[in-house]
Amino acid sequence: ATPTAIMVGTGLGAKHGVLFKNGAALEQLAQLDTVVLDKTGTITQGQPQVTDVLTTGDRAEVLQLAASLEYYSDHPLASAVIEANDSQRQSVTDFTTLPGLGVTGTINGVTVALGNAKLMQQQTSGENALFAQAASLSTAGKTLIYVAQAGTVIGVLGVTDPIKTDSPAAIKRLQQLGLNVVMLTGDNRPTAEAIATQAGIQQVISDVLPAGKADAIKSLQQQGHKVAMVGDGINDAPALVQAEIGVAIGNGTDVAVDSADVILMNSDLSSLVTARQLSHKTMINIK
Ligand code: ADP
Ligand code: MG
């Protein structure tokens, strides 16, 4: 495109809350065939809340142990757990973050582990009666946080994070424009699929460790796709860089915003439709 066309397109973008960091991003966006969307904070509102506490023991104690650990975590799920707890925190030693899995620490001389099913496979032994109950929460689209004490699961928290109201319409529009829309998440399969169904997405890549998100983009590229990746988290930054175009949600983490070529200031996916249309118009005007 001519410098003038790019200036006009970039200016129109800014007016509509879409910041193109460079002219190349504006030119390239219309040529991509695949949009990969992070789940949490991109398709969903990113304000998780604990709605369920499954336990065979004391509900308050499960929340207390969980919140005591999450106090040291900066994961988006941590604030939901801290908010749900009404008791005084216990002191924690040996706090450890296991990216994409959860957190562990020692409370009253005993190891407490908090996180997903993969973490429980590492930290606990055997089946647990709570697992069957938990399954119905994940098929309802809730994220599960398992709580284990001394190698035994003592509770499961169900966390809900509703999709943004405009996500389904925006995703439908992207599909109508001929784009493959893919969801990419570290969350487990049933939860991811439930959210994907609500959002109108057929292709889901779930259970991805933070370090694996960029690899997932690479493998789509090796299949011949040209990819825009949209994300908000620290986890998403390498994938934003790997993609042909990285798109950050405006209220996402600084690392995501810094790693992206395009920033959606309104923090909704409708702005991505606007961005794509602006790119298309810019490229048509030069012909
Ligand atoms: P996402 O791609 O959805 O942002 P992450 O890769 O950050 O997810 O985490 C994947 C999963 O690991 C979460 O859905 C959760 O089950 C578990 N997990 C990670 N960190 C924590 C934490 N601090 N507390 C509880 N669960 C966690
Ligand atoms: Mg996210």
Short mmCIF file of C-alpha atoms and ligand atoms in Angstrom, two decimals:
data_model
loop_
_atom_site.label_atom_id
_atom_site.label_comp_id
_atom_site.label_asym_id
_atom_site.label_seq_id
_atom_site.Cartn_x
_atom_site.Cartn_y
_atom_site.Cartn_z
CA ALA A 1 0.00 0.00 0.00
CA THR A 2 1.08 3.60 -0.51
CA PRO A 3 2.28 5.56 2.52
CA THR A 4 -0.88 7.65 2.24
CA ALA A 5 -3.18 4.61 2.29
CA ILE A 6 -1.33 3.27 5.33
CA MET A 7 -1.56 6.62 7.09
CA VAL A 8 -5.30 6.77 6.42
CA GLY A 9 -5.83 3.16 7.56
CA THR A 10 -3.75 3.64 10.71
CA GLY A 11 -5.62 6.85 11.51
CA LEU A 12 -9.01 5.22 11.03
CA GLY A 13 -7.86 2.36 13.24
CA ALA A 14 -6.89 4.72 16.06
CA LYS A 15 -10.28 6.39 15.77
CA HIS A 16 -11.97 3.00 16.23
CA GLY A 17 -9.75 1.84 19.08
CA VAL A 18 -7.42 -0.32 16.98
CA LEU A 19 -3.73 0.58 17.27
CA PHE A 20 -1.56 -0.71 14.45
CA LYS A 21 2.03 -0.43 15.70
CA ASN A 22 3.35 -0.52 12.15
CA GLY A 23 2.15 -0.26 8.56
CA ALA A 24 3.16 -3.84 7.82
CA ALA A 25 0.63 -5.14 10.36
CA LEU A 26 -2.14 -3.15 8.68
CA GLU A 27 -1.14 -4.55 5.28
CA GLN A 28 -0.72 -8.15 6.44
CA LEU A 29 -3.85 -8.63 8.50
CA ALA A 30 -6.14 -9.02 5.46
CA GLN A 31 -3.89 -11.76 4.06
CA LEU A 32 -4.16 -14.13 7.00
CA ASP A 33 -6.44 -17.18 6.94
CA THR A 34 -6.42 -18.21 10.61
CA VAL A 35 -7.19 -16.43 13.88
CA VAL A 36 -6.09 -18.11 17.11
CA LEU A 37 -7.80 -16.83 20.23
CA ASP A 38 -6.60 -17.33 23.79
CA LYS A 39 -9.52 -18.36 26.00
CA THR A 40 -9.14 -16.63 29.36
CA GLY A 41 -9.36 -12.86 29.16
CA THR A 42 -9.62 -12.86 25.37
CA ILE A 43 -12.83 -14.78 24.63
CA THR A 44 -13.91 -14.64 28.27
CA GLN A 45 -14.17 -11.63 30.55
CA GLY A 46 -11.10 -12.69 32.52
CA GLN A 47 -12.76 -12.00 35.86
CA PRO A 48 -13.09 -15.48 37.31
CA GLN A 49 -15.26 -16.23 40.32
CA VAL A 50 -15.44 -19.31 42.51
CA THR A 51 -19.00 -20.68 42.22
CA ASP A 52 -18.58 -24.20 43.61
CA VAL A 53 -16.61 -25.83 46.40
CA LEU A 54 -16.68 -29.62 46.36
CA THR A 55 -15.28 -31.28 49.46
CA THR A 56 -15.84 -34.23 51.73
CA GLY A 57 -14.44 -32.13 54.57
CA ASP A 58 -14.67 -28.55 55.72
CA ARG A 59 -15.49 -26.03 52.97
CA ALA A 60 -14.04 -23.06 54.88
CA GLU A 61 -10.77 -24.90 55.48
CA VAL A 62 -10.40 -25.82 51.81
CA LEU A 63 -10.87 -22.18 50.83
CA GLN A 64 -8.51 -21.02 53.57
CA LEU A 65 -5.69 -23.33 52.45
CA ALA A 66 -6.26 -22.44 48.80
CA ALA A 67 -6.31 -18.69 49.43
CA SER A 68 -3.22 -18.87 51.65
CA LEU A 69 -1.27 -20.25 48.68
CA GLU A 70 -2.86 -18.09 45.98
CA TYR A 71 -1.92 -14.98 47.94
CA TYR A 72 1.59 -15.49 46.51
CA SER A 73 0.44 -16.15 42.94
CA ASP A 74 -0.19 -13.59 40.22
CA HIS A 75 -2.27 -16.00 38.12
CA PRO A 76 -5.70 -14.65 37.07
CA LEU A 77 -7.35 -17.52 38.99
CA ALA A 78 -5.64 -16.51 42.24
CA SER A 79 -7.77 -13.43 42.86
CA ALA A 80 -10.97 -15.48 42.52
CA VAL A 81 -9.78 -17.88 45.22
CA ILE A 82 -8.64 -15.07 47.53
CA GLU A 83 -12.01 -13.34 47.15
CA ALA A 84 -13.94 -16.51 47.97
CA ASN A 85 -12.12 -17.04 51.26
CA ASP A 86 -13.52 -15.59 54.50
CA SER A 87 -10.90 -16.93 56.92
CA GLN A 88 -7.54 -15.57 58.02
CA ARG A 89 -4.65 -16.69 55.82
CA GLN A 90 -2.22 -19.34 57.06
CA SER A 91 1.50 -18.79 56.67
CA VAL A 92 3.16 -20.50 53.75
CA THR A 93 6.74 -21.64 53.19
CA ASP A 94 8.38 -23.12 50.07
CA PHE A 95 5.90 -21.42 47.72
CA THR A 96 6.43 -22.66 44.15
CA THR A 97 4.73 -21.77 40.88
CA LEU A 98 4.42 -24.51 38.29
CA PRO A 99 3.49 -22.71 35.05
CA GLY A 100 0.37 -24.14 33.40
CA LEU A 101 -0.21 -26.50 36.33
CA GLY A 102 -0.72 -24.56 39.55
CA VAL A 103 1.07 -23.75 42.78
CA THR A 104 2.45 -25.64 45.79
CA GLY A 105 3.65 -24.70 49.26
CA THR A 106 3.99 -25.91 52.82
CA ILE A 107 1.32 -24.99 55.38
CA ASN A 108 1.61 -26.28 58.97
CA GLY A 109 4.39 -28.62 57.92
CA VAL A 110 2.30 -30.25 55.20
CA THR A 111 2.50 -29.87 51.42
CA VAL A 112 -0.53 -28.20 49.85
CA ALA A 113 -0.94 -28.29 46.06
CA LEU A 114 -3.44 -26.29 44.08
CA GLY A 115 -4.07 -26.57 40.37
CA ASN A 116 -5.29 -28.69 37.50
CA ALA A 117 -5.69 -32.44 37.00
CA LYS A 118 -2.17 -32.77 35.57
CA LEU A 119 -0.75 -31.33 38.80
CA MET A 120 -2.85 -33.77 40.82
CA GLN A 121 -1.40 -36.68 38.83
CA GLN A 122 2.03 -35.52 40.03
CA GLN A 123 1.07 -34.67 43.59
CA THR A 124 -1.51 -37.24 44.64
CA SER A 125 -2.12 -40.95 44.38
CA GLY A 126 -5.19 -42.70 43.11
CA GLU A 127 -8.76 -41.85 42.25
CA ASN A 128 -10.94 -39.69 44.39
CA ALA A 129 -14.71 -39.55 44.89
CA LEU A 130 -14.66 -35.82 44.19
CA PHE A 131 -13.43 -36.33 40.60
CA ALA A 132 -16.78 -37.58 39.26
CA GLN A 133 -18.64 -34.59 40.72
CA ALA A 134 -15.99 -32.26 39.34
CA ALA A 135 -16.49 -33.60 35.81
CA SER A 136 -19.96 -32.07 35.55
CA LEU A 137 -18.54 -28.66 36.47
CA SER A 138 -16.03 -28.73 33.64
CA THR A 139 -18.60 -29.78 31.05
CA ALA A 140 -20.54 -26.69 32.17
CA GLY A 141 -17.51 -24.60 31.16
CA LYS A 142 -16.12 -24.08 34.66
CA THR A 143 -12.39 -24.26 35.31
CA LEU A 144 -11.44 -26.73 38.03
CA ILE A 145 -8.90 -26.02 40.73
CA TYR A 146 -8.04 -29.11 42.74
CA VAL A 147 -6.79 -28.71 46.31
CA ALA A 148 -4.53 -31.43 47.70
CA GLN A 149 -3.12 -31.71 51.22
CA ALA A 150 -0.36 -34.20 52.00
CA GLY A 151 -0.93 -36.02 48.71
CA THR A 152 -4.71 -36.35 48.99
CA VAL A 153 -7.33 -34.31 47.14
CA ILE A 154 -9.47 -32.61 49.80
CA GLY A 155 -11.47 -30.29 47.58
CA VAL A 156 -12.24 -29.05 44.10
CA LEU A 157 -13.13 -25.45 43.31
CA GLY A 158 -15.32 -24.63 40.31
CA VAL A 159 -14.49 -21.27 38.76
CA THR A 160 -16.66 -19.51 36.23
CA ASP A 161 -15.41 -16.90 33.80
CA PRO A 162 -18.25 -15.94 31.44
CA ILE A 163 -17.54 -15.06 27.80
CA LYS A 164 -17.62 -11.40 26.79
CA THR A 165 -21.07 -10.51 25.46
CA ASP A 166 -19.80 -9.64 21.99
CA SER A 167 -17.54 -12.70 21.55
CA PRO A 168 -20.04 -14.97 19.71
CA ALA A 169 -21.10 -12.27 17.21
CA ALA A 170 -17.51 -11.19 16.56
CA ILE A 171 -16.35 -14.78 16.07
CA LYS A 172 -19.22 -15.47 13.69
CA ARG A 173 -18.29 -12.39 11.67
CA LEU A 174 -14.64 -13.50 11.45
CA GLN A 175 -15.81 -16.90 10.19
CA GLN A 176 -18.08 -15.21 7.63
CA LEU A 177 -15.04 -13.26 6.41
CA GLY A 178 -13.48 -16.65 5.64
CA LEU A 179 -11.16 -17.06 8.62
CA ASN A 180 -10.53 -20.30 10.52
CA VAL A 181 -11.07 -19.44 14.17
CA VAL A 182 -9.17 -21.57 16.70
CA MET A 183 -9.21 -21.49 20.52
CA LEU A 184 -5.89 -22.01 22.33
CA THR A 185 -5.82 -22.56 26.09
CA GLY A 186 -3.98 -24.11 29.00
CA ASP A 187 -7.31 -25.15 30.46
CA ASN A 188 -8.59 -28.72 30.28
CA ARG A 189 -10.49 -30.20 27.32
CA PRO A 190 -14.10 -30.37 28.67
CA THR A 191 -13.97 -26.80 30.01
CA ALA A 192 -12.36 -25.49 26.83
CA GLU A 193 -14.92 -27.25 24.62
CA ALA A 194 -17.85 -25.92 26.63
CA ILE A 195 -16.57 -22.35 26.27
CA ALA A 196 -15.80 -22.94 22.57
CA THR A 197 -19.39 -24.09 22.00
CA GLN A 198 -20.73 -20.97 23.71
CA ALA A 199 -18.44 -18.83 21.55
CA GLY A 200 -19.19 -20.67 18.28
CA ILE A 201 -15.70 -22.12 17.77
CA GLN A 202 -15.20 -25.62 16.37
CA GLN A 203 -11.42 -26.01 16.60
CA VAL A 204 -9.95 -26.21 20.10
CA ILE A 205 -6.35 -26.68 21.21
CA SER A 206 -6.47 -27.32 24.98
CA ASP A 207 -4.17 -28.48 27.80
CA VAL A 208 -1.30 -26.43 26.38
CA LEU A 209 1.50 -25.57 28.77
CA PRO A 210 2.53 -21.88 28.65
CA ALA A 211 5.73 -22.79 26.79
CA GLY A 212 3.68 -24.75 24.24
CA LYS A 213 1.51 -21.90 22.98
CA ALA A 214 4.15 -20.65 20.51
CA ASP A 215 4.69 -24.25 19.31
CA ALA A 216 0.96 -24.58 18.63
CA ILE A 217 1.16 -21.49 16.38
CA LYS A 218 4.27 -22.88 14.67
CA SER A 219 2.51 -26.12 13.89
CA LEU A 220 -0.44 -24.27 12.30
CA GLN A 221 2.10 -22.34 10.21
CA GLN A 222 3.78 -25.59 9.16
CA GLN A 223 0.36 -26.71 7.90
CA GLY A 224 0.48 -23.68 5.59
CA HIS A 225 -1.64 -21.27 7.60
CA LYS A 226 -0.98 -17.58 8.05
CA VAL A 227 -1.91 -16.81 11.62
CA ALA A 228 -3.06 -13.92 13.76
CA MET A 229 -2.80 -14.73 17.47
CA VAL A 230 -4.92 -12.78 19.94
CA GLY A 231 -4.09 -12.84 23.65
CA ASP A 232 -3.87 -10.91 26.88
CA GLY A 233 -1.55 -12.81 29.20
CA ILE A 234 2.17 -13.17 29.90
CA ASN A 235 1.69 -16.75 28.70
CA ASP A 236 0.56 -15.52 25.31
CA ALA A 237 3.57 -13.28 24.57
CA PRO A 238 5.76 -15.89 22.79
CA ALA A 239 2.77 -16.98 20.68
CA LEU A 240 2.03 -13.34 19.77
CA VAL A 241 5.60 -13.04 18.53
CA GLN A 242 5.52 -16.37 16.66
CA ALA A 243 2.31 -15.52 14.77
CA GLU A 244 2.43 -13.49 11.53
CA ILE A 245 0.47 -10.87 13.46
CA GLY A 246 0.21 -10.66 17.25
CA VAL A 247 -2.88 -8.92 18.58
CA ALA A 248 -3.13 -7.88 22.23
CA ILE A 249 -6.23 -7.13 24.23
CA GLY A 250 -5.88 -3.51 25.42
CA ASN A 251 -6.39 -4.23 29.10
CA GLY A 252 -4.10 -7.26 28.94
CA THR A 253 -0.71 -7.55 30.63
CA ASP A 254 2.09 -5.17 29.58
CA VAL A 255 4.12 -8.07 28.23
CA ALA A 256 1.34 -9.04 25.83
CA VAL A 257 0.79 -5.43 24.72
CA ASP A 258 4.54 -5.00 24.15
CA SER A 259 4.79 -8.24 22.15
CA ALA A 260 1.90 -7.44 19.81
CA ASP A 261 1.69 -5.69 16.41
CA VAL A 262 -1.90 -4.61 16.94
CA ILE A 263 -3.67 -3.53 20.14
CA LEU A 264 -7.44 -3.65 20.62
CA MET A 265 -8.05 -0.71 22.94
CA ASN A 266 -11.72 -1.61 23.53
CA SER A 267 -10.63 -5.06 24.72
CA ASP A 268 -13.34 -6.85 22.76
CA LEU A 269 -13.23 -9.10 19.71
CA SER A 270 -15.50 -6.82 17.64
CA SER A 271 -12.46 -4.56 17.34
CA LEU A 272 -10.64 -7.43 15.65
CA VAL A 273 -13.36 -7.50 12.99
CA THR A 274 -12.86 -3.74 12.55
CA ALA A 275 -9.09 -4.25 12.27
CA ARG A 276 -9.48 -6.92 9.64
CA GLN A 277 -11.91 -4.79 7.61
CA LEU A 278 -9.62 -1.76 7.77
CA SER A 279 -6.73 -3.87 6.54
CA HIS A 280 -8.85 -5.19 3.69
CA LYS A 281 -9.93 -1.70 2.65
CA THR A 282 -6.36 -0.40 2.80
CA MET A 283 -5.20 -3.18 0.49
CA ILE A 284 -8.11 -2.72 -1.97
CA ASN A 285 -7.58 1.06 -2.23
CA ILE A 286 -4.06 0.60 -3.52
CA LYS A 287 -5.01 -1.63 -6.43
P1 ADP B 1 -4.75 -20.20 30.35
O1 ADP B 1 -4.16 -20.60 29.03
O2 ADP B 1 -6.21 -20.50 30.38
O3 ADP B 1 -4.45 -18.76 30.68
P2 ADP B 1 -2.70 -21.34 32.22
O4 ADP B 1 -1.75 -21.98 31.28
O5 ADP B 1 -2.24 -20.11 32.93
O6 ADP B 1 -4.14 -21.12 31.51
O7 ADP B 1 -3.11 -22.40 33.32
C1 ADP B 1 -3.66 -23.64 32.93
C2 ADP B 1 -4.38 -24.27 34.08
O8 ADP B 1 -3.45 -24.53 35.16
C3 ADP B 1 -5.47 -23.42 34.67
O9 ADP B 1 -6.68 -23.55 33.99
C4 ADP B 1 -5.53 -23.99 36.09
O10 ADP B 1 -6.32 -25.14 36.12
C5 ADP B 1 -4.09 -24.34 36.40
N1 ADP B 1 -3.40 -23.28 37.15
C6 ADP B 1 -2.32 -22.58 36.75
N2 ADP B 1 -1.94 -21.69 37.69
C7 ADP B 1 -2.82 -21.80 38.72
C8 ADP B 1 -2.98 -21.14 39.98
N3 ADP B 1 -2.17 -20.19 40.43
N4 ADP B 1 -4.01 -21.54 40.75
C9 ADP B 1 -4.85 -22.50 40.33
N5 ADP B 1 -4.75 -23.14 39.17
C10 ADP B 1 -3.75 -22.82 38.36
MG MG B 2 -5.61 -15.08 28.73
#
